[in-house]
Coordinates of C-alpha atoms in Angstrom, one line a residue:
F1 CA -18.5 26.7 -79.8
L2 CA -19.2 25.8 -76.2
Y3 CA -21.8 23.1 -76.1
A4 CA -24.4 22.7 -73.2
S5 CA -27.4 20.4 -71.9
T6 CA -29.7 21.1 -69.4
D7 CA -31.7 18.1 -69.3
R8 CA -29.3 14.8 -69.9
G9 CA -28.1 15.0 -74.2
E10 CA -31.9 16.2 -74.9
T11 CA -30.8 19.2 -75.7
W12 CA -28.3 21.6 -77.3
T13 CA -27.3 25.4 -76.6
T14 CA -24.2 26.5 -78.4
T15 CA -22.2 29.8 -77.2
P16 CA -19.1 30.8 -79.1
Y17 CA -15.1 31.0 -76.4
P18 CA -12.3 32.6 -77.2
G19 CA -10.9 29.8 -78.2
G20 CA -7.9 27.3 -76.7
D21 CA -7.8 24.6 -74.5
L22 CA -10.9 25.0 -71.6
L23 CA -10.2 24.5 -68.2
F24 CA -13.8 24.9 -65.6
L25 CA -13.3 25.6 -62.2
S26 CA -16.5 24.4 -61.5
E27 CA -19.9 24.7 -63.9
Q28 CA -20.1 28.9 -64.4
Q29 CA -16.0 29.8 -63.6
G30 CA -13.6 28.9 -66.4
W31 CA -10.7 29.9 -68.4
A32 CA -10.0 29.5 -72.3
F33 CA -6.5 29.1 -72.9
S34 CA -4.5 30.1 -76.4
G35 CA -1.6 33.0 -76.6
E36 CA -4.2 35.4 -74.8
I37 CA -5.7 33.6 -71.7
H38 CA -9.7 34.1 -71.2
F39 CA -11.7 33.9 -68.0
T40 CA -15.7 33.1 -67.8
Q41 CA -18.3 33.1 -64.5
D42 CA -20.7 33.0 -66.2
G43 CA -20.7 29.2 -67.8
G44 CA -19.2 30.4 -71.1
K45 CA -21.8 33.2 -71.8
T46 CA -19.2 35.8 -72.2
W47 CA -15.3 36.5 -71.8
T48 CA -13.4 39.2 -70.2
K49 CA -9.4 39.3 -71.3
L50 CA -7.0 38.2 -69.0
N51 CA -3.1 38.4 -70.3
T52 CA -2.1 37.5 -73.2
V53 CA 1.4 35.0 -73.5
T54 CA 4.3 33.7 -75.4
W55 CA 4.2 30.8 -73.9
T56 CA 1.7 27.1 -74.2
G57 CA 0.8 25.6 -71.1
Q58 CA -0.8 22.9 -69.6
F59 CA -3.1 24.7 -66.8
T60 CA -3.8 23.9 -63.5
F61 CA -6.7 25.7 -61.0
P62 CA -7.4 25.1 -56.9
D63 CA -9.2 28.4 -57.2
A64 CA -10.3 30.9 -59.2
Q65 CA -6.9 32.6 -58.0
H66 CA -4.6 30.6 -57.7
G67 CA -2.9 28.4 -60.5
W68 CA 0.6 26.5 -62.0
A69 CA 1.3 26.2 -65.5
V70 CA 4.0 24.6 -67.6
A71 CA 5.2 26.8 -70.0
T72 CA 6.8 26.6 -72.7
A73 CA 8.1 28.3 -75.5
Y74 CA 10.8 29.0 -78.1
D75 CA 13.7 32.1 -77.2
A76 CA 14.2 34.5 -80.3
S77 CA 17.6 30.9 -80.9
G78 CA 14.7 29.0 -81.0
N79 CA 15.4 26.6 -78.5
Y80 CA 12.7 25.2 -76.6
E81 CA 12.7 26.8 -73.6
I82 CA 9.7 25.0 -69.8
A83 CA 9.0 26.8 -67.5
L84 CA 6.6 26.9 -64.2
V85 CA 4.8 29.6 -63.1
D86 CA 2.0 30.5 -61.5
T87 CA -0.6 33.0 -60.5
V88 CA -2.2 34.4 -58.0
N89 CA -4.7 37.2 -59.5
G90 CA -6.2 34.2 -61.5
G91 CA -4.3 34.3 -64.6
K92 CA -4.0 37.9 -64.9
K93 CA 0.0 38.4 -64.0
W94 CA 1.6 35.0 -64.6
G95 CA 5.2 34.5 -63.0
I96 CA 8.5 32.4 -62.8
V97 CA 8.5 30.0 -60.5
Q98 CA 12.2 29.5 -58.9
P99 CA 12.8 26.3 -57.1
I100 CA 14.7 26.4 -53.8
I101 CA 16.5 23.5 -52.9
A102 CA 17.2 22.7 -49.8
P103 CA 20.8 21.2 -48.0

């Protein structure tokens, strides 16, 4: 559940959420990250599923559309993999950031 107060903690409301780590950009816009990525535009009252992923990550979003994550997962052989991924559409689609090494 999400807990919210509008009176400095004197009273609280609870709202179910899809689970996982939370990241809120504002009082209204936020994400819930687990095996599924969900987004809310109403402070957590409703959630929209954006994507299902096979990795976990440490996420950051400077605005509602652009985000990055350090994604970690185990491959089919059991090897631990790490990648930097980004999104330009709020988390609906993610791509691996390929590093460019300058000469």
